[in-house]
Coordinates of C-alpha atoms and ligand atoms in Angstrom, one line a residue:
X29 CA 376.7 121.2 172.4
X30 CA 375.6 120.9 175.7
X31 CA 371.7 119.9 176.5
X32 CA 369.7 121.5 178.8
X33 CA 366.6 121.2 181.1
X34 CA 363.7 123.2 180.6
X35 CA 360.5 123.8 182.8
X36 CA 357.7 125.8 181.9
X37 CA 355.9 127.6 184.6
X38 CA 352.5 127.9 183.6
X39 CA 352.4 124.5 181.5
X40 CA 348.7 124.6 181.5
X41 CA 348.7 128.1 179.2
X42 CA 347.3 128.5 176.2
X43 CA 350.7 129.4 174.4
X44 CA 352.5 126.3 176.1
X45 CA 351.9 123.6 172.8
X46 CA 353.4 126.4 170.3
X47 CA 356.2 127.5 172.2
X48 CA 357.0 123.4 172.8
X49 CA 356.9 123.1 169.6
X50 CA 358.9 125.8 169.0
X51 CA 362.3 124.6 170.6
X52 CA 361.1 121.2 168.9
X53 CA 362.1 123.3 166.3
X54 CA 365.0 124.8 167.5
X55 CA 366.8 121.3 168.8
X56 CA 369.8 122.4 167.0
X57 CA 370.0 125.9 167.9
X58 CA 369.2 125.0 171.9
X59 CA 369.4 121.2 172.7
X60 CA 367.4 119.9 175.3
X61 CA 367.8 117.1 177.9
X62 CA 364.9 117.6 179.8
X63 CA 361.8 119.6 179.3
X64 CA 359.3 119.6 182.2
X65 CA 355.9 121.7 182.6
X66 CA 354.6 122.7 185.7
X67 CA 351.3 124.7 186.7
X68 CA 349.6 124.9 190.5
X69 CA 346.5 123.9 188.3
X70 CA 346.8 119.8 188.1
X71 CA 343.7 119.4 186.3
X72 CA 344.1 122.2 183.5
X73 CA 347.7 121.7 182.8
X74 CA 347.3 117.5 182.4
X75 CA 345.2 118.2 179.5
X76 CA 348.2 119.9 177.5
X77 CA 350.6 117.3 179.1
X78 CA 349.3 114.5 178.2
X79 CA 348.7 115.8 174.5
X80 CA 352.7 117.1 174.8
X81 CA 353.4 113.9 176.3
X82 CA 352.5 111.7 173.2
X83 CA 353.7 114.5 171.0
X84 CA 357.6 114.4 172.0
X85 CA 357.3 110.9 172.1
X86 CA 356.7 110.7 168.3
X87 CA 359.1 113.9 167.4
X88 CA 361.9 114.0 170.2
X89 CA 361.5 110.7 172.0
X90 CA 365.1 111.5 173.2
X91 CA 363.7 114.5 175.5
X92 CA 362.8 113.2 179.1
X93 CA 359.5 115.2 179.4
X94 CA 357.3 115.3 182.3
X95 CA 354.5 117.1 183.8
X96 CA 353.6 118.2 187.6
X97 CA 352.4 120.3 190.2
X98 CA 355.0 119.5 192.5
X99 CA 357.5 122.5 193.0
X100 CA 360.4 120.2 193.9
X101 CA 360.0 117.9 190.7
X102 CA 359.0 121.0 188.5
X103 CA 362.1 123.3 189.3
X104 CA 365.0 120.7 190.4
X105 CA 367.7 119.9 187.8
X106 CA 367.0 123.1 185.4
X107 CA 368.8 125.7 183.6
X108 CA 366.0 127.4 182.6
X109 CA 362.5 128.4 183.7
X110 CA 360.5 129.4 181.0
X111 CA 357.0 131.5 182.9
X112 CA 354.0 132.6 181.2
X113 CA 351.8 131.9 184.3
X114 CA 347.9 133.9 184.3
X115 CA 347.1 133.8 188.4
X116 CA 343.6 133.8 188.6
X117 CA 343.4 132.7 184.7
X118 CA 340.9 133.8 182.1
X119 CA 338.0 134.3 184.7
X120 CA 339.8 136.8 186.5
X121 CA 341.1 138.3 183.5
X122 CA 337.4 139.2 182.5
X123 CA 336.7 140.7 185.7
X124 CA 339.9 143.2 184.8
X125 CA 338.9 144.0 181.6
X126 CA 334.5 144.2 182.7
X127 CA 334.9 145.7 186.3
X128 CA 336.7 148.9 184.7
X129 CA 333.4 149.1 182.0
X130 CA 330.8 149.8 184.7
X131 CA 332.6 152.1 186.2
X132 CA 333.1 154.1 182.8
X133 CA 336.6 153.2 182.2
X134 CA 338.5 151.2 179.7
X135 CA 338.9 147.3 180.4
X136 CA 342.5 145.6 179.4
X137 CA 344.2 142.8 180.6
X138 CA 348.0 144.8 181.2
X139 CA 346.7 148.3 180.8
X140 CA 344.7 150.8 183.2
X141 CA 342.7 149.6 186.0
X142 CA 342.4 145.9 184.8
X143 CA 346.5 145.5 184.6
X144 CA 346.8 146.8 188.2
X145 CA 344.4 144.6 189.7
X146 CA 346.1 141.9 187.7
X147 CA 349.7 142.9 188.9
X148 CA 348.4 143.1 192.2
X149 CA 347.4 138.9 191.6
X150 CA 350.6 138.2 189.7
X151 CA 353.4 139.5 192.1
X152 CA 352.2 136.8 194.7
X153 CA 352.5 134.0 191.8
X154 CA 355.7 135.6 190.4
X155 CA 357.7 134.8 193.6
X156 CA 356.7 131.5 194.2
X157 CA 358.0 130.4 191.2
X158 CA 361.1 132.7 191.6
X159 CA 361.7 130.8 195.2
X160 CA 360.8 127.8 193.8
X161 CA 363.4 128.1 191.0
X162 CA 366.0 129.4 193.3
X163 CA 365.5 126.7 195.9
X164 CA 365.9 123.9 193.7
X165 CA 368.4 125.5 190.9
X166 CA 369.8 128.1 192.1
X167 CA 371.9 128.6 189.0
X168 CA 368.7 128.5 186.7
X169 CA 367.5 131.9 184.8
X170 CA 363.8 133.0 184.6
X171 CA 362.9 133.8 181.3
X172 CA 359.4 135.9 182.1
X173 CA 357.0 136.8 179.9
X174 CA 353.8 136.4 182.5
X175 CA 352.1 140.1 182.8
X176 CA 351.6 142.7 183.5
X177 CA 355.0 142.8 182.8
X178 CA 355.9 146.5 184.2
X179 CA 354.4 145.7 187.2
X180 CA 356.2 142.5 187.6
X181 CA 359.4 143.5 186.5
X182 CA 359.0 146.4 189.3
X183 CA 358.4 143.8 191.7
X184 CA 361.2 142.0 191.1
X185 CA 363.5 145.3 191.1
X186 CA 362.3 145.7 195.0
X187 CA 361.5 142.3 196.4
X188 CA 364.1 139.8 194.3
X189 CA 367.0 142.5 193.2
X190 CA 369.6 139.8 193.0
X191 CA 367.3 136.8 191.2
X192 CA 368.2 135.7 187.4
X193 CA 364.7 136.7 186.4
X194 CA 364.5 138.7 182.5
X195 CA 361.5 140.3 181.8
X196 CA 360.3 140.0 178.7
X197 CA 357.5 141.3 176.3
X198 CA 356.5 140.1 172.4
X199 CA 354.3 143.0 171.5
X200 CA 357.6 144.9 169.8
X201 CA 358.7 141.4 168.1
X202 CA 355.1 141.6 166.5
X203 CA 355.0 144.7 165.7
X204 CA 358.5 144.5 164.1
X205 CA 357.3 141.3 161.9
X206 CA 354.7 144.2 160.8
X207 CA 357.3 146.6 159.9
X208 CA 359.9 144.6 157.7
X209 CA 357.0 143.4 155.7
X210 CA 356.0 147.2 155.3
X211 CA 360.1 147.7 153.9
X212 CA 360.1 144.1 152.6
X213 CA 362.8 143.1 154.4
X214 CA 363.0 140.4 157.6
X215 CA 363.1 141.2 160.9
X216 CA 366.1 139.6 161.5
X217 CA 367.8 142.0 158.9
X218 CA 366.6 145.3 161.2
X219 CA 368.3 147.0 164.0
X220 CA 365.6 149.1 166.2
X221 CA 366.4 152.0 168.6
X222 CA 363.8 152.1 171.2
X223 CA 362.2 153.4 174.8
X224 CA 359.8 153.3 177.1
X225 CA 358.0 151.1 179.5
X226 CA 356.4 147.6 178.9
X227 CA 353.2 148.3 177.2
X228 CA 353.8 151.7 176.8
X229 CA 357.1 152.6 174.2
X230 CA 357.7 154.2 170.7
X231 CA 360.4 153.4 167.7
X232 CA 363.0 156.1 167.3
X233 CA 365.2 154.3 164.4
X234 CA 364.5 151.0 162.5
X235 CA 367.8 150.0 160.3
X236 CA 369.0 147.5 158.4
X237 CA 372.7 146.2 158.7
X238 CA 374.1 148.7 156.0
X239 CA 372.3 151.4 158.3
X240 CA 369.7 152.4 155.9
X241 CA 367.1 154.5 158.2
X242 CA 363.4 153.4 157.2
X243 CA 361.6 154.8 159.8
X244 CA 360.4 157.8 157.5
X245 CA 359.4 155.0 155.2
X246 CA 357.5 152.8 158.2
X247 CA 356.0 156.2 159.2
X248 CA 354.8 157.5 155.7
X249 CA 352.8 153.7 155.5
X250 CA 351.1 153.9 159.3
X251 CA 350.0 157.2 159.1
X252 CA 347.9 155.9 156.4
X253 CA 347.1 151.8 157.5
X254 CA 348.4 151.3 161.1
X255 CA 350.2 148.3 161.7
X256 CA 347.9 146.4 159.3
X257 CA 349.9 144.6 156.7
X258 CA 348.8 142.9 153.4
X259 CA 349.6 139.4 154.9
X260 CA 348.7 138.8 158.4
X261 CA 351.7 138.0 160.4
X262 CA 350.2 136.7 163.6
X263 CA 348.1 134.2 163.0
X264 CA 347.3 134.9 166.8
X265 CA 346.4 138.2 165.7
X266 CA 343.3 137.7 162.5
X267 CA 340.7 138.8 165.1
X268 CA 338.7 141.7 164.5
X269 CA 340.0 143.0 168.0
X270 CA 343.6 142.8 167.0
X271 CA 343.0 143.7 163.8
X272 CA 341.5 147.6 165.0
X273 CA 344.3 147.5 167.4
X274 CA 346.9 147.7 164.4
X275 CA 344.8 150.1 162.6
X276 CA 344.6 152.4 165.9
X277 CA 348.7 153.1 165.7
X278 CA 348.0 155.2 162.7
X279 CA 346.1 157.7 165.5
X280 CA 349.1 157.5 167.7
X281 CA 351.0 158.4 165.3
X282 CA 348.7 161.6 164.3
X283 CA 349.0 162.7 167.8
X284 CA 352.7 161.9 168.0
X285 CA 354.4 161.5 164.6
X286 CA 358.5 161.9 166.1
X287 CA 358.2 158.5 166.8
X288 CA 356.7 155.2 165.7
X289 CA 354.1 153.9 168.8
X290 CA 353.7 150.9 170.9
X291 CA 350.0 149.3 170.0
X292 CA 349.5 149.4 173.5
X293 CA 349.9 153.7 173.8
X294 CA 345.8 153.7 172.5
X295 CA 344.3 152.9 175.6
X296 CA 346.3 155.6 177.3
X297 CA 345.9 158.4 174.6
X298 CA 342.3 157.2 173.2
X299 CA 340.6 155.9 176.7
X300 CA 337.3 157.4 175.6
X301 CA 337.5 156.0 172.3
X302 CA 338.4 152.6 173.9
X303 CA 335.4 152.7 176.2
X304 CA 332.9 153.0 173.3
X305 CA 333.4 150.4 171.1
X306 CA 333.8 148.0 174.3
X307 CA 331.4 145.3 174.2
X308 CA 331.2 144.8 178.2
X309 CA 329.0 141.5 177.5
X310 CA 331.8 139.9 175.5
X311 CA 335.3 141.2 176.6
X312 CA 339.2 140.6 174.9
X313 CA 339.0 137.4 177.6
X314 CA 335.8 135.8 176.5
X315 CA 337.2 136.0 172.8
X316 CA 340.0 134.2 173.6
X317 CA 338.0 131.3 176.0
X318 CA 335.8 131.1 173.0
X319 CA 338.7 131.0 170.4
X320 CA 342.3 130.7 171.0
X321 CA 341.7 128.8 174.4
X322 CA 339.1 126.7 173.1
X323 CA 341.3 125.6 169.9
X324 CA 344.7 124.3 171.7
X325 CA 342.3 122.1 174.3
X326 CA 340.3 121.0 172.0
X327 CA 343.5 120.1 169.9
X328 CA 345.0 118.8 173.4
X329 CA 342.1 116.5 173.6
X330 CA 342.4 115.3 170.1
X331 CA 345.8 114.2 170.5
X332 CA 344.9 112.0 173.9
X333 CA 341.6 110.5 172.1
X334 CA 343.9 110.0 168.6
X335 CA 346.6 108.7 170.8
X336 CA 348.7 110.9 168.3
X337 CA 350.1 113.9 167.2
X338 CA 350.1 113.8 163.8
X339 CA 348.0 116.3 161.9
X340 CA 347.3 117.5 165.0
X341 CA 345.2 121.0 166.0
X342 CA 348.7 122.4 167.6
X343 CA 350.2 125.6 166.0
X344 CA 353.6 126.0 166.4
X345 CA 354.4 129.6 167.7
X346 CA 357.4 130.4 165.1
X347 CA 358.1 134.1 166.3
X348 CA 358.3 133.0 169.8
X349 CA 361.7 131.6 168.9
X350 CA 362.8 135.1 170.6
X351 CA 362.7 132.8 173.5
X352 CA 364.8 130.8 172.3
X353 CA 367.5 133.5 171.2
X354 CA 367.7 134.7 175.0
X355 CA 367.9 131.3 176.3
X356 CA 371.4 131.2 173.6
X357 CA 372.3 134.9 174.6
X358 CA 372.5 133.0 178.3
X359 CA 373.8 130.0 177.8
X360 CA 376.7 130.6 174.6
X361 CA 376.9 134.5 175.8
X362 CA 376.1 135.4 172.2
X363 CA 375.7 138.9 173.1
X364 CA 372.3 138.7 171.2
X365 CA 370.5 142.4 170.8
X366 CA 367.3 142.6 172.3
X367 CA 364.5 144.5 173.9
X368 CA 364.5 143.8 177.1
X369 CA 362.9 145.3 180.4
X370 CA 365.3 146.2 182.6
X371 CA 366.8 148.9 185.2
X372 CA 367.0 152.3 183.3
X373 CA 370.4 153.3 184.9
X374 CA 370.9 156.0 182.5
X375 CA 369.9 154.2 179.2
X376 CA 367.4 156.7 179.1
X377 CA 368.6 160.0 180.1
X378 CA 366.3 162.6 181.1
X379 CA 364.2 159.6 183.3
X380 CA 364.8 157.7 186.6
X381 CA 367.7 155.5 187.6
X382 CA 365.1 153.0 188.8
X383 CA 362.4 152.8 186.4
X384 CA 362.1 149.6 185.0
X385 CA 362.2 150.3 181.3
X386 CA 362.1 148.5 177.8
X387 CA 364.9 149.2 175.9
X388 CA 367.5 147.0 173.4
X389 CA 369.8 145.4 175.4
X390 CA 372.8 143.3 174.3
X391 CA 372.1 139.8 176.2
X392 CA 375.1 137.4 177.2
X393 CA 376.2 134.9 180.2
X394 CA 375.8 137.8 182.6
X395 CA 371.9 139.0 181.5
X396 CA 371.3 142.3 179.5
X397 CA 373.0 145.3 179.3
X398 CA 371.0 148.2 178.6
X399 CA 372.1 150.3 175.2
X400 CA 371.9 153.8 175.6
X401 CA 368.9 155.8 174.2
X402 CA 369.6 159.3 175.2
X403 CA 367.4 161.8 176.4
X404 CA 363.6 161.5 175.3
X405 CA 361.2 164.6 174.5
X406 CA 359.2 165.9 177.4
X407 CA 356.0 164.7 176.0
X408 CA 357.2 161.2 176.1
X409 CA 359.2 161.6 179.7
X410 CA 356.2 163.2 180.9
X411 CA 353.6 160.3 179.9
X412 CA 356.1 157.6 180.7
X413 CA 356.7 159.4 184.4
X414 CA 353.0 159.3 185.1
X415 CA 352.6 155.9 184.1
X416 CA 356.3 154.5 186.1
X417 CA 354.7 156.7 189.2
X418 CA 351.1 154.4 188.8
X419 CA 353.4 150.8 188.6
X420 CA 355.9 152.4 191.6
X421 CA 352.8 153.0 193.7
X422 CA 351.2 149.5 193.0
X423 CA 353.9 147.7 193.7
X424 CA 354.5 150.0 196.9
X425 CA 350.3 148.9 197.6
X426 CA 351.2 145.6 197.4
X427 CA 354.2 145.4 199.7
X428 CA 352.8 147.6 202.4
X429 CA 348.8 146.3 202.2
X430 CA 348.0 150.4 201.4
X431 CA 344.4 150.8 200.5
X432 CA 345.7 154.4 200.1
X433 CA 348.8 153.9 197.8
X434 CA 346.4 151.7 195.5
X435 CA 343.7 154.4 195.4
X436 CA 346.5 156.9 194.6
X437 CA 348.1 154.3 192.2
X438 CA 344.1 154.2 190.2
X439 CA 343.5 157.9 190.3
X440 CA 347.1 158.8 188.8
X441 CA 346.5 156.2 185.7
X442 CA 345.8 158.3 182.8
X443 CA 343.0 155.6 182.0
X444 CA 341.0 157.0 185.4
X445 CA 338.9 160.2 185.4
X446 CA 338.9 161.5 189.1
X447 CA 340.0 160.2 192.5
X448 CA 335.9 159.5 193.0
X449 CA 335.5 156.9 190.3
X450 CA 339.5 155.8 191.5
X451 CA 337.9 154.8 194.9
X452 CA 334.3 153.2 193.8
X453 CA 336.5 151.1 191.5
X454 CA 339.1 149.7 194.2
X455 CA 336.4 149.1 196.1
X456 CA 335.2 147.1 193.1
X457 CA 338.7 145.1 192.8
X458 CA 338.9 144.4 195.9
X459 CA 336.6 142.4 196.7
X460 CA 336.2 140.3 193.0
X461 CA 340.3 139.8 193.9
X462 CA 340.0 139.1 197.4
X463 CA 341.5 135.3 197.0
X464 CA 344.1 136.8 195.8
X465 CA 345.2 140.0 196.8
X466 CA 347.0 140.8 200.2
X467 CA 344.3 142.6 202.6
X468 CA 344.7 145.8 202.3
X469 CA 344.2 148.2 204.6
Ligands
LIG7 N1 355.0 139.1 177.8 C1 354.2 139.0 176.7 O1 354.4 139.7 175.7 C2 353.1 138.0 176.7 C3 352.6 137.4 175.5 C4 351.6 136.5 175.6 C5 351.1 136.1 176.8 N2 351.7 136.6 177.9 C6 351.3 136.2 179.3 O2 351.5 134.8 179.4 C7 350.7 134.3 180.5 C8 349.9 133.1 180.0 O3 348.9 133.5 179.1 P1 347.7 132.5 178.7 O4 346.7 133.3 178.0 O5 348.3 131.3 178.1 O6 347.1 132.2 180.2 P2 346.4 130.8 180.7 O7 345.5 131.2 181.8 O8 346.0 130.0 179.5 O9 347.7 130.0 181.3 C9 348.3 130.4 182.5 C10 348.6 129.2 183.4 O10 349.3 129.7 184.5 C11 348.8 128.9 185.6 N3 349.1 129.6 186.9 C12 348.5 130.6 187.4 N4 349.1 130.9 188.6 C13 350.1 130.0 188.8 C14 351.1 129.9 189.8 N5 351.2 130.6 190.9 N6 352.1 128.9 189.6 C15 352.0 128.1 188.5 N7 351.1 128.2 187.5 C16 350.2 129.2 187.7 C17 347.3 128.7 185.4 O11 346.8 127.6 186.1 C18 347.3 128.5 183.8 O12 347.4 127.1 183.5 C19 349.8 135.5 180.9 O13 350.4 136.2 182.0 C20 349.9 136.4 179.6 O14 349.6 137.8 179.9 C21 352.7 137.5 177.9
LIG8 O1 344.6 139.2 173.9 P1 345.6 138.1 173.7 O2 345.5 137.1 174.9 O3 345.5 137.5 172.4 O4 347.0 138.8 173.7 C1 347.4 139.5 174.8 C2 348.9 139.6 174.6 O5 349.2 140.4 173.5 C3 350.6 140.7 173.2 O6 351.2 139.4 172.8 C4 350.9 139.1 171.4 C5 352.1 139.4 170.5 O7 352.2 140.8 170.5 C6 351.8 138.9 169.1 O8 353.0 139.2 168.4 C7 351.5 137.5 169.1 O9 352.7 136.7 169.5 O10 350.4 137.2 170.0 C8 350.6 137.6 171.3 C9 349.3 137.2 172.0 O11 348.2 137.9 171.4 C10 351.3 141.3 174.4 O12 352.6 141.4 174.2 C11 351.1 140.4 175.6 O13 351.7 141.0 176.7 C12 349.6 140.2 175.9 O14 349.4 139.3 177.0
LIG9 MN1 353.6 142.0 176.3

């Protein structure tokens, strides 16, 4: 089978030692040659690579693995980029989600006011790498998961139509983990029927291969629990934070129960709930500094006192093997069903040809091709149109510097209560993002 050459943009991220370890454990499934990590943050990223470093030495010393910051040496010789890059990284992640707070509004790293400001950050980063990639293998595929992925997938609709960029998202593979233990069966046994946007999506059909229907059964158990299971499945996910996030579907559902919701819908459909029980001293992004953050460096720097791996702090991230299952669908065209974000073109309906939606997909050599979902109730089309029209206009903002698209983009989120706090919060943004946003004007 033929072996291929990896480089993961973003090497200094905090899911970068479980997803290594991951295709460590996937060798057979997806062989690898090379496997290279590179970040524009020397300093932060050489603390994971030099942990990784003596880690594939002792597991796959027959990997060539590297680490830079050097675009040329990161993206030359691939097949695959791998991105989960943060620009502006957790300190900027807590200005989206405590900026919002003192302006009344709910704080969230790929929802509302906080996820705009961030996509405003992450287009800039997003086609660097895409140039870099396509300047030194131009054959290579982007697999993206870096957020906010709506807005980034939009981006990539207007500014890099023709690049080999997939835009991906791991909140349904969760969330799907939590529903075959709810009909104790495995996700891999389940077929779902889905729609929506990143971040903002609902279940219409969950089967198994017979095409036994369970979604009456899913929906009986998360009208009364949420997503909560008996056994947590994300070990990324035993924080109280998470925790009420699973809990809060069963309120989606009250307000919607046609269809089984995305996590995400809360912050759209209980904003004022959202904004009380915020803590704006201690935000999602000082959890994670203070936990999952401060566990894989610490680990990291274990491993480079140690001098090895063994019984080391890393985690491998099992149900990221998702990845891994795209990378195949590209490389051995298995035609692999997924959800994937892509170009609607009619897989919904009743929506627009040029909404970048999340839908399953059937992956192979070419990239995804959208299955078709049919036409979606107007509550649904109505919620999804106001929230496409917010990404359109940000992404519009960015390209054309518009102070005025970006105020329009804010006032239109169904996170923001009037044009008034729309403007003071902009304001705001801009000038905590101003290293990193284009000057608007
Ligand atoms: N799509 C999904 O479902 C999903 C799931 C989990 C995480 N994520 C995303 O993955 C990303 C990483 O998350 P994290 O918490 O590990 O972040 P992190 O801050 O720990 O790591 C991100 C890394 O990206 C680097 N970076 C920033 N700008 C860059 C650029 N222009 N070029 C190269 N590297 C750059 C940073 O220096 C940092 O080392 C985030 O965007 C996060 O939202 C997405
Ligand atoms: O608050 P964080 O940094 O812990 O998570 C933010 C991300 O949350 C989702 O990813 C989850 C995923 O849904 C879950 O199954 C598991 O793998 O953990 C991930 C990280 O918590 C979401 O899909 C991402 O877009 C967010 O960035
Ligand atoms: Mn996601």
């Amino acid at each position: 089978m033929k072996k291929f050459s990896v480089v993961i943009a973003g090497g200094g991220s905090t899911f970068t030692p479980g997803i290594v370890m991951m295709m460590l454990d996937h060798l057979d499934r997806f062989p690898l040659r090379k496997l290279k990590l590179y970040d524009n943050d020397g300093d932060r990223q050489s603390v994971l690579g030099e942990a990784l470093e003596i880690l594939l030495k002792e597991q796959a010393p027959e990997v060539e693995f590297s680490y830079t910051t050097d675009p040329k040496e990161g993206f030359e010789d691939i097949d695959f980029c791998m991105a989960h890059i943060r620009v502006g990284k957790y300190e900027m992640r807590e200005q989206d989600e405590k900026v919002p707070l003192k302006h009344g509004v709910i704080g969230q790293e790929t929802c509302g006011p906080g996820g705009i400001a961030y996509g405003m950050r992450s287009i800039t980063g997003m086609l660097e790498i895409i140039d870099y990639m396509e300047q030194y293998s131009p054959d290579a595929w982007m697999l993206n998961y870096s957020n906010p992925a709506s807005i980034v997938a939009e981006a990539c609709r207007i500014l890099r139509p023709d690049s080999k960029v997939l835009n991906i998202c791991d909140m349904p593979v969760g969330t799907l983990r939590r529903m075959s233990q709810i009909i104790e069966k495995t996700p891999a046994e389940l077929e779902v029927r889905y729609f929506g946007l990143n971040h903002f999506g609902w279940w219409t059909s969950v089967k198994d291969r017979e095409g036994n229907e369970y979604i009456d059964q899913i929906r009986a158990y998360v009208a009364e629990n949420g997503y909560l299971t008996q056994v947590e499945v994300d070990t990324q996910h035993t924080d109280p934070s998470w925790q009420e996030t699973h809990k809060k579907a069963k309120d989606l559902l009250a307000v919607n129960p046609r269809y089984l919701p995305n996590t995400y819908l809360k912050y759209y459909l209980y904003p004022d709930y959202e904004f009380e029980k915020a803590t704006p001293d201690f935000t999602r992004a000082n959890e994670v500094m203070a936990g999952r953050e401060k566990k894989v460096f610490s680990a990291a720097r274990a491993i480079i006192e140690k001098g090895t791996a063994v019984d080391s702090g890393f985690e491998i991230d099992a149900h990221a093997s998702f990845i891994v299952d795209l990378a195949r669908a590209i490389a051995f065209n298995t035609h692999e069903r997924m959800l994937m974000i892509v170009e609607n073109n009619g897989a919904i309906a009743n929506f627009p040809d040029d909404a970048m939606v999340e839908v399953p997909c059937l992956v192979g050599t070419d990239g995804p091709e959208p299955l078709a979902q049919g036409k979606i109730p107007e509550f649904e089309q109505a919620l999804m149109y106001q929230q496409l029209t917010v990404e359109k206009l940000v992404v519009q903002a960015y390209i054309e510097k518009s102070y005025q698209k970006l105020w329009q983009a804010l006032t239109l989120s169904k996170t923001v209560p009037s044009a008034k706090v729309a403007k003071d919060l902009l304001d705001d943004l801009i000038e905590v993002n101003k290293d990193y946003w284009p000057e608007l004007s």
